[in-house]
mmCIF file of C-alpha atoms in Angstrom:
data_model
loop_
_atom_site.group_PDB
_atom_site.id
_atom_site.type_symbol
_atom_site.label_atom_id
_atom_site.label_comp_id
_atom_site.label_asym_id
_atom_site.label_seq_id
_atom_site.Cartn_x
_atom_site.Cartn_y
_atom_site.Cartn_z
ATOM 1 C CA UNK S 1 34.516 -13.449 -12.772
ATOM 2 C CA UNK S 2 38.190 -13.068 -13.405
ATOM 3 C CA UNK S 3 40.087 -11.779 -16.395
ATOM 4 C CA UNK S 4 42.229 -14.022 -18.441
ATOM 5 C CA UNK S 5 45.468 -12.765 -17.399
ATOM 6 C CA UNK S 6 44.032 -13.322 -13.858
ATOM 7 C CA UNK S 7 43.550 -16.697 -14.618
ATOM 8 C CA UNK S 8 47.007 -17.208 -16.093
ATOM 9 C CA UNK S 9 48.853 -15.456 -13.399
ATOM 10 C CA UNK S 10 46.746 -17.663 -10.845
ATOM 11 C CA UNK S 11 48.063 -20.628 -12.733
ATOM 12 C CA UNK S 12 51.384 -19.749 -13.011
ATOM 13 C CA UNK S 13 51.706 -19.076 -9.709
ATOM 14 C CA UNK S 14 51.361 -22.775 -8.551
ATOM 15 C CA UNK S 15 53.752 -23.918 -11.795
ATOM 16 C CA UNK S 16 57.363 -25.220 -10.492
ATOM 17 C CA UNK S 17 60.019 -26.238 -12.986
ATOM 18 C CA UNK S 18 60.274 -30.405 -13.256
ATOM 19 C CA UNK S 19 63.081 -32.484 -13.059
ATOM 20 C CA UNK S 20 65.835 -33.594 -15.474
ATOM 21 C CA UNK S 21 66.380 -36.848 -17.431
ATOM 22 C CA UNK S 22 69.372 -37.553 -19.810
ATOM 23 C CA UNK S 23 68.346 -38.637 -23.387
ATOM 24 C CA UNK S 24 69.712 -39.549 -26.751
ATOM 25 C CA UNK S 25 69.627 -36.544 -29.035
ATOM 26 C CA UNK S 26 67.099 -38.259 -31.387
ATOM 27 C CA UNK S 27 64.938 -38.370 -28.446
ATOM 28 C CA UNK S 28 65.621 -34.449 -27.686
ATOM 29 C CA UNK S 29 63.640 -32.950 -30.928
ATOM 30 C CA UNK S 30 61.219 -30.669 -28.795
ATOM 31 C CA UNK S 31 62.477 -31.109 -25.251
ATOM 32 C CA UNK S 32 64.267 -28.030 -23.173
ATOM 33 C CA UNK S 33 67.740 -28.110 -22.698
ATOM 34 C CA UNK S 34 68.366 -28.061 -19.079
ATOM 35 C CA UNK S 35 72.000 -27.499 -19.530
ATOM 36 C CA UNK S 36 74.551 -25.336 -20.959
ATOM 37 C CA UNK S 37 76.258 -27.208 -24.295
ATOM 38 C CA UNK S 38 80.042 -26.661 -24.285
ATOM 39 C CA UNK S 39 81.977 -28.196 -27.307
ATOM 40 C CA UNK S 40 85.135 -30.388 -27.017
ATOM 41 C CA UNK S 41 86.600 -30.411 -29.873
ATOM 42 C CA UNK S 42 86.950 -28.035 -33.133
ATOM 43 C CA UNK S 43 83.901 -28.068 -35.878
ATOM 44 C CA UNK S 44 85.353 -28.676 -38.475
ATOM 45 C CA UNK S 45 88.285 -30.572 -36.830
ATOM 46 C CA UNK S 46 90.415 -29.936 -39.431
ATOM 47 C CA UNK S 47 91.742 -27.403 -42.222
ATOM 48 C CA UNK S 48 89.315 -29.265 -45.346
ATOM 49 C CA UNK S 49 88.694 -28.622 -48.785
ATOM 50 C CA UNK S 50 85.300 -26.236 -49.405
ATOM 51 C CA UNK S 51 85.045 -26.994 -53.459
ATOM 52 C CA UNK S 52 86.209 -30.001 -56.077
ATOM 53 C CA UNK S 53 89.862 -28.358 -57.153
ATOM 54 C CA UNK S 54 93.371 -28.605 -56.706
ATOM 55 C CA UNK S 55 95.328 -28.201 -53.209
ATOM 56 C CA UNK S 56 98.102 -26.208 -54.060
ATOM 57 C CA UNK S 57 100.823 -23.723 -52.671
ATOM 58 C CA UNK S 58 100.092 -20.549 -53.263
ATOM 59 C CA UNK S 59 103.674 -19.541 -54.014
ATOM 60 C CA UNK S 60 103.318 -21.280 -56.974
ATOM 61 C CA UNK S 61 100.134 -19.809 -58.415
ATOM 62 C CA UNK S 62 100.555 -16.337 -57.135
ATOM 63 C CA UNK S 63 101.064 -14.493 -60.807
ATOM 64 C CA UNK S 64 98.764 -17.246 -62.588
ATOM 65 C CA UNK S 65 96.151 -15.575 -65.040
ATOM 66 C CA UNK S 66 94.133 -17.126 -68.153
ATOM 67 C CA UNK S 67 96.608 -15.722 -70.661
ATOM 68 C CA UNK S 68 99.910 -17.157 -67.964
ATOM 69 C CA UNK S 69 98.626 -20.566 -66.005
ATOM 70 C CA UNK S 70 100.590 -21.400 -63.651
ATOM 71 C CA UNK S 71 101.819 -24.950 -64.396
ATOM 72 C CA UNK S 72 102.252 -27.612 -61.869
ATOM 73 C CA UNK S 73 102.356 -32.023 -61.846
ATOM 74 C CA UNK S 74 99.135 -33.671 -60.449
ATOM 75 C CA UNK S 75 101.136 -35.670 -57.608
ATOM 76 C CA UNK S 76 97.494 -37.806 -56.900
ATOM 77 C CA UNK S 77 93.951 -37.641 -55.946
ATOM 78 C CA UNK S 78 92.377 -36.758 -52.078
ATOM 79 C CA UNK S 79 88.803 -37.973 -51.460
ATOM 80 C CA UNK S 80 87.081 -36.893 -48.880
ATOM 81 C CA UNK S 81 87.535 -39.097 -45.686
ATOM 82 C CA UNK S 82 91.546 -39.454 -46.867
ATOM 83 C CA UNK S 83 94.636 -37.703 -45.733
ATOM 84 C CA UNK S 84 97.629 -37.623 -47.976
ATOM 85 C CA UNK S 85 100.018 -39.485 -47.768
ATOM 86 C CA UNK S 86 102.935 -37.187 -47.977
ATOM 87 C CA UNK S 87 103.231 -33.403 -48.102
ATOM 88 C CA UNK S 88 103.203 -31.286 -51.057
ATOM 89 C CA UNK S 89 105.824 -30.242 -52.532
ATOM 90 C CA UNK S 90 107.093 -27.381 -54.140
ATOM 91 C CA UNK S 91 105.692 -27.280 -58.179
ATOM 92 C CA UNK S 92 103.018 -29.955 -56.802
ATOM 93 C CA UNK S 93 99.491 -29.579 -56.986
ATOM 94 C CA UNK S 94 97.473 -32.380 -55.352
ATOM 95 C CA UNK S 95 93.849 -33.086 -56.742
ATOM 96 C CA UNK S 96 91.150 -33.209 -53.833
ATOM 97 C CA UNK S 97 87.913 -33.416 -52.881
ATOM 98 C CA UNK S 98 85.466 -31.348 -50.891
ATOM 99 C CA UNK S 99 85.618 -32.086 -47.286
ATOM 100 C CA UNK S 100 89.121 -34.233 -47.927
ATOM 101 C CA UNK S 101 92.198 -32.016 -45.428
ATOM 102 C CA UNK S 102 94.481 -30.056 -46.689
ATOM 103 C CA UNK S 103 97.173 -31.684 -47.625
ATOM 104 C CA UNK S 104 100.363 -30.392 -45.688
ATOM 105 C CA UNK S 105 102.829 -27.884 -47.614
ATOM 106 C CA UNK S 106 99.194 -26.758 -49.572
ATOM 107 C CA UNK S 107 97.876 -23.493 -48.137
ATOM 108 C CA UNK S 108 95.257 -22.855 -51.062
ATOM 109 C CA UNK S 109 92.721 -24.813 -53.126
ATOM 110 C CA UNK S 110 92.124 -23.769 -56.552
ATOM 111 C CA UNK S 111 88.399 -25.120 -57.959
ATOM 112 C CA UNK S 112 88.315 -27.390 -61.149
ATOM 113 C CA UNK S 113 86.479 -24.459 -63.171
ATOM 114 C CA UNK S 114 89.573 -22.766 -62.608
ATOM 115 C CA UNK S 115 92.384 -24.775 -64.462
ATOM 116 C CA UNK S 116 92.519 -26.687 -67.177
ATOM 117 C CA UNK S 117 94.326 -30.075 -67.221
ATOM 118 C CA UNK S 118 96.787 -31.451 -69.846
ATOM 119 C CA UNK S 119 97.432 -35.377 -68.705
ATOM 120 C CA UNK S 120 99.678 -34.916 -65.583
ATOM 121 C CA UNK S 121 100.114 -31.445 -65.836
ATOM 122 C CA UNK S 122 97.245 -28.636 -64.725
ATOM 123 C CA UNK S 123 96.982 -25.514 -65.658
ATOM 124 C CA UNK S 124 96.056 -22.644 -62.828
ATOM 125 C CA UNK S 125 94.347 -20.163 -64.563
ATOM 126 C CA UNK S 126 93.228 -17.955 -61.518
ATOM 127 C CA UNK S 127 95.287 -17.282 -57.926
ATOM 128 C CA UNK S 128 92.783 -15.798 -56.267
ATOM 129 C CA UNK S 129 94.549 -15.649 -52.656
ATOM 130 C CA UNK S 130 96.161 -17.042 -50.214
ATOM 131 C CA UNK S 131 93.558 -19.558 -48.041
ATOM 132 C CA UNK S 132 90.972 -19.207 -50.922
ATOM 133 C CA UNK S 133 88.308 -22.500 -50.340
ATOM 134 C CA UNK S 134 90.575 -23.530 -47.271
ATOM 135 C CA UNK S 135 87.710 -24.170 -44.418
ATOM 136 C CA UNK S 136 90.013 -23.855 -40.917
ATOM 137 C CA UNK S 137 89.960 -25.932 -37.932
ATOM 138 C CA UNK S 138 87.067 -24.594 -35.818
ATOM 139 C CA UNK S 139 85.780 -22.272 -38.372
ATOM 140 C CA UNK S 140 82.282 -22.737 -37.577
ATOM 141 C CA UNK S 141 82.788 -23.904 -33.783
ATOM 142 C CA UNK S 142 85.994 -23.424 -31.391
ATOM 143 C CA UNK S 143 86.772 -26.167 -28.726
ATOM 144 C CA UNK S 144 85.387 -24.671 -25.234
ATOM 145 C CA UNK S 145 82.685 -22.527 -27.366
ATOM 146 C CA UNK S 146 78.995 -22.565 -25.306
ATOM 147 C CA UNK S 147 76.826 -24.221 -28.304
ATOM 148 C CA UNK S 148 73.869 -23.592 -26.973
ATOM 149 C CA UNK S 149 72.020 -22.188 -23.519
ATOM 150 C CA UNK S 150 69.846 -23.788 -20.736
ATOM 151 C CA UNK S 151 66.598 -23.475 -21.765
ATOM 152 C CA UNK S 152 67.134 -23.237 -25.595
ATOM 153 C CA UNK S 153 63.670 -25.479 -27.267
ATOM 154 C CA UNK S 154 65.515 -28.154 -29.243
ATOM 155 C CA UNK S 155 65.097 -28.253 -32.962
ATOM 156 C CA UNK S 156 65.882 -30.556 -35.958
ATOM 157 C CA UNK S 157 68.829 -27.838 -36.684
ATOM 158 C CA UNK S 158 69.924 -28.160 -32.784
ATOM 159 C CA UNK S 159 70.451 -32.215 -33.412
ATOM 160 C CA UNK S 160 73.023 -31.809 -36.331
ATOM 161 C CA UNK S 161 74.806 -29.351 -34.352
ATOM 162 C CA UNK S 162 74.931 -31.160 -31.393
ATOM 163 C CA UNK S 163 75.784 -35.019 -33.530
ATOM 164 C CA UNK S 164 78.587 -32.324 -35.136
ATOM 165 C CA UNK S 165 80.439 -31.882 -31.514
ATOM 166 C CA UNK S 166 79.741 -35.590 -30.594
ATOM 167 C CA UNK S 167 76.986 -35.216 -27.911
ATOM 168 C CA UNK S 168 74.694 -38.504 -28.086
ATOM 169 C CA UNK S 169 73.179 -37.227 -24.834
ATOM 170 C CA UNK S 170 71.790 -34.387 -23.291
ATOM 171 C CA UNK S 171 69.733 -33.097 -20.260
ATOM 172 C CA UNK S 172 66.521 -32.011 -20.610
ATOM 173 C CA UNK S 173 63.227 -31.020 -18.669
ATOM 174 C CA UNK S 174 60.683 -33.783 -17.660
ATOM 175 C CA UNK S 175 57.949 -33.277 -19.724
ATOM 176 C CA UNK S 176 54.755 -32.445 -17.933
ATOM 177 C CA UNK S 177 52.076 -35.235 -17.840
ATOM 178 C CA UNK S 178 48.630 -33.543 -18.385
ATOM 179 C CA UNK S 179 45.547 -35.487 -17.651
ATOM 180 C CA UNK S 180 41.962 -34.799 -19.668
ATOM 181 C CA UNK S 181 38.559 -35.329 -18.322
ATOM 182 C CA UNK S 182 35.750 -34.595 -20.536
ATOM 183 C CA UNK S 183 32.468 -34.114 -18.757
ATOM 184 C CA UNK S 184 28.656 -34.245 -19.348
ATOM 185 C CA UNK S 185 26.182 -36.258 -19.934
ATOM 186 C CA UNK S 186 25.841 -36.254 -23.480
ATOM 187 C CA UNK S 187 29.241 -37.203 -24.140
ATOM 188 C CA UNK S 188 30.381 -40.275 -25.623
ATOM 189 C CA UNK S 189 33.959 -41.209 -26.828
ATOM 190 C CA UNK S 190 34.797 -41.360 -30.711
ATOM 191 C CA UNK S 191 34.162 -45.268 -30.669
ATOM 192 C CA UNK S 192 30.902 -45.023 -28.370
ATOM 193 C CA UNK S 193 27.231 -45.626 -29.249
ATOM 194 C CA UNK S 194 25.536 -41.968 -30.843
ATOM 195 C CA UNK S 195 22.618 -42.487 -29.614
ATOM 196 C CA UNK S 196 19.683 -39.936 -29.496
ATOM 197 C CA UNK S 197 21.022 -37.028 -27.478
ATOM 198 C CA UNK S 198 24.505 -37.643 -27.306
ATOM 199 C CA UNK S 199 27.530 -36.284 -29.068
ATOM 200 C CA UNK S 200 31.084 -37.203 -29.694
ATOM 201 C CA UNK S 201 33.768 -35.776 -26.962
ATOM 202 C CA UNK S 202 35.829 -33.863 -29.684
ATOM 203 C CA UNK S 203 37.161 -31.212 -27.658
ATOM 204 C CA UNK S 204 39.103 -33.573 -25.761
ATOM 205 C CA UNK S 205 40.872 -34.972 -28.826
ATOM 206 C CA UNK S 206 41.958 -31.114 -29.526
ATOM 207 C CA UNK S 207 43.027 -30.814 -25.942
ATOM 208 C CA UNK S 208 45.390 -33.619 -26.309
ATOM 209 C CA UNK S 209 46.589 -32.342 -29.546
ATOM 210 C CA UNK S 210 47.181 -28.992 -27.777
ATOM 211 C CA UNK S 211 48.896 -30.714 -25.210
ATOM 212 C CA UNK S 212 51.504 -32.805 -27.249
ATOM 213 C CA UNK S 213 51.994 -29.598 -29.341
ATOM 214 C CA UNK S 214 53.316 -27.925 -26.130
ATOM 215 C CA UNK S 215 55.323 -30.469 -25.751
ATOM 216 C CA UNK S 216 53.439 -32.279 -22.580
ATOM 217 C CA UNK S 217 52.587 -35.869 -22.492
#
């Protein structure tokens, strides 16, 4: 008789790493990463808008308080997926979205809550500072930045992160193919006759659970 750490050393022993295969990252949800994940490009790729507000210059606003707003023309609206179409100008503040770029000439966003808008004119009640809700090029990821390690189990989280840097595909581990056999006698399979005697194979249908959970076929 052997211990059980016997028995898992002796199987370990005879265990070799598999191959590789390339496959679409909606494929990849609980495969291995057998590669190192470098990104190409900056996440987000450029300076954007983190609230619902006004891009402004924060020359402008700098000595704007509830009691003094700092008064500037609305020179348009910025939804998200836009870019303006001209830079902002001095006395300017530019409406925009969260998500929409910074306009150029605007180093600041100002949210709605805020200001206080009169027609064509808004109000800045608050300054804040300079580069307040501005979310920089490559604030979360750098172009060149190792995303993720060799060997890293890949996760619904992993996925969005790796759609985010524009990798459809990725290498992975083969997945091990594990064969059950269920013997005795007695057995019969979940569909089979019960007759007198005989019982139902159940542990293998809780093997092959096991198995999938591990992430074997």
């Amino acid at each position: 008789m052997i211990t059980v750490e016997q028995a898992i050393a002796a199987i370990l022993e005879q265990i070799r790493p598999l191959g590789t295969e390339r496959v679409h990252i909606l494929a990849a949800c609980g495969r291995v990463l057998a590669e190192d994940i470098i990104s190409g490009l900056n996440v987000p790729p450029h300076d954007n808008s983190g609230m619902d507000g006004y891009a402004v210059r924060y020359a402008d606003i700098e000595d704007a308080r509830p009691d003094h707003p700092a008064w500037l023309s609305v020179a348009g609206d910025l939804a998200a997926g836009s870019v303006a179409a001209a830079a902002l100008q001095p006395g300017q503040a530019l409406r925009i979205m969260t998500g929409a770029p910074i306009p150029s000439g605007a180093d600041t966003v100002v949210k709605k809550e805020d200001t206080i808008l009169e027609g064509d004119i808004v109000g800045i009640l608050s300054a804040g500072r300079r580069g307040l809700n501005v979310r920089c090029a490559g604030e979360d990821i750098n172009t060149g930045a190792q995303v993720f390690t060799r060997g890293a189990l890949l996760r619904p989280a992993h996925l969005g992160v790796l759609a985010s840097i524009k990798r459809a595909v990725v290498s992975v581990y083969q997945r091990p193919q594990v064969a059950i056999l269920s013997t005795g006698e007695e057995l019969v399979d979940i569909d089979g006759d019960l007759a007198p005697g005989k019982i139902v194979t159940s542990n293998s249908y809780a093997l092959a659970g096991l198995v999938a959970d591990a992430g074997a076929e």
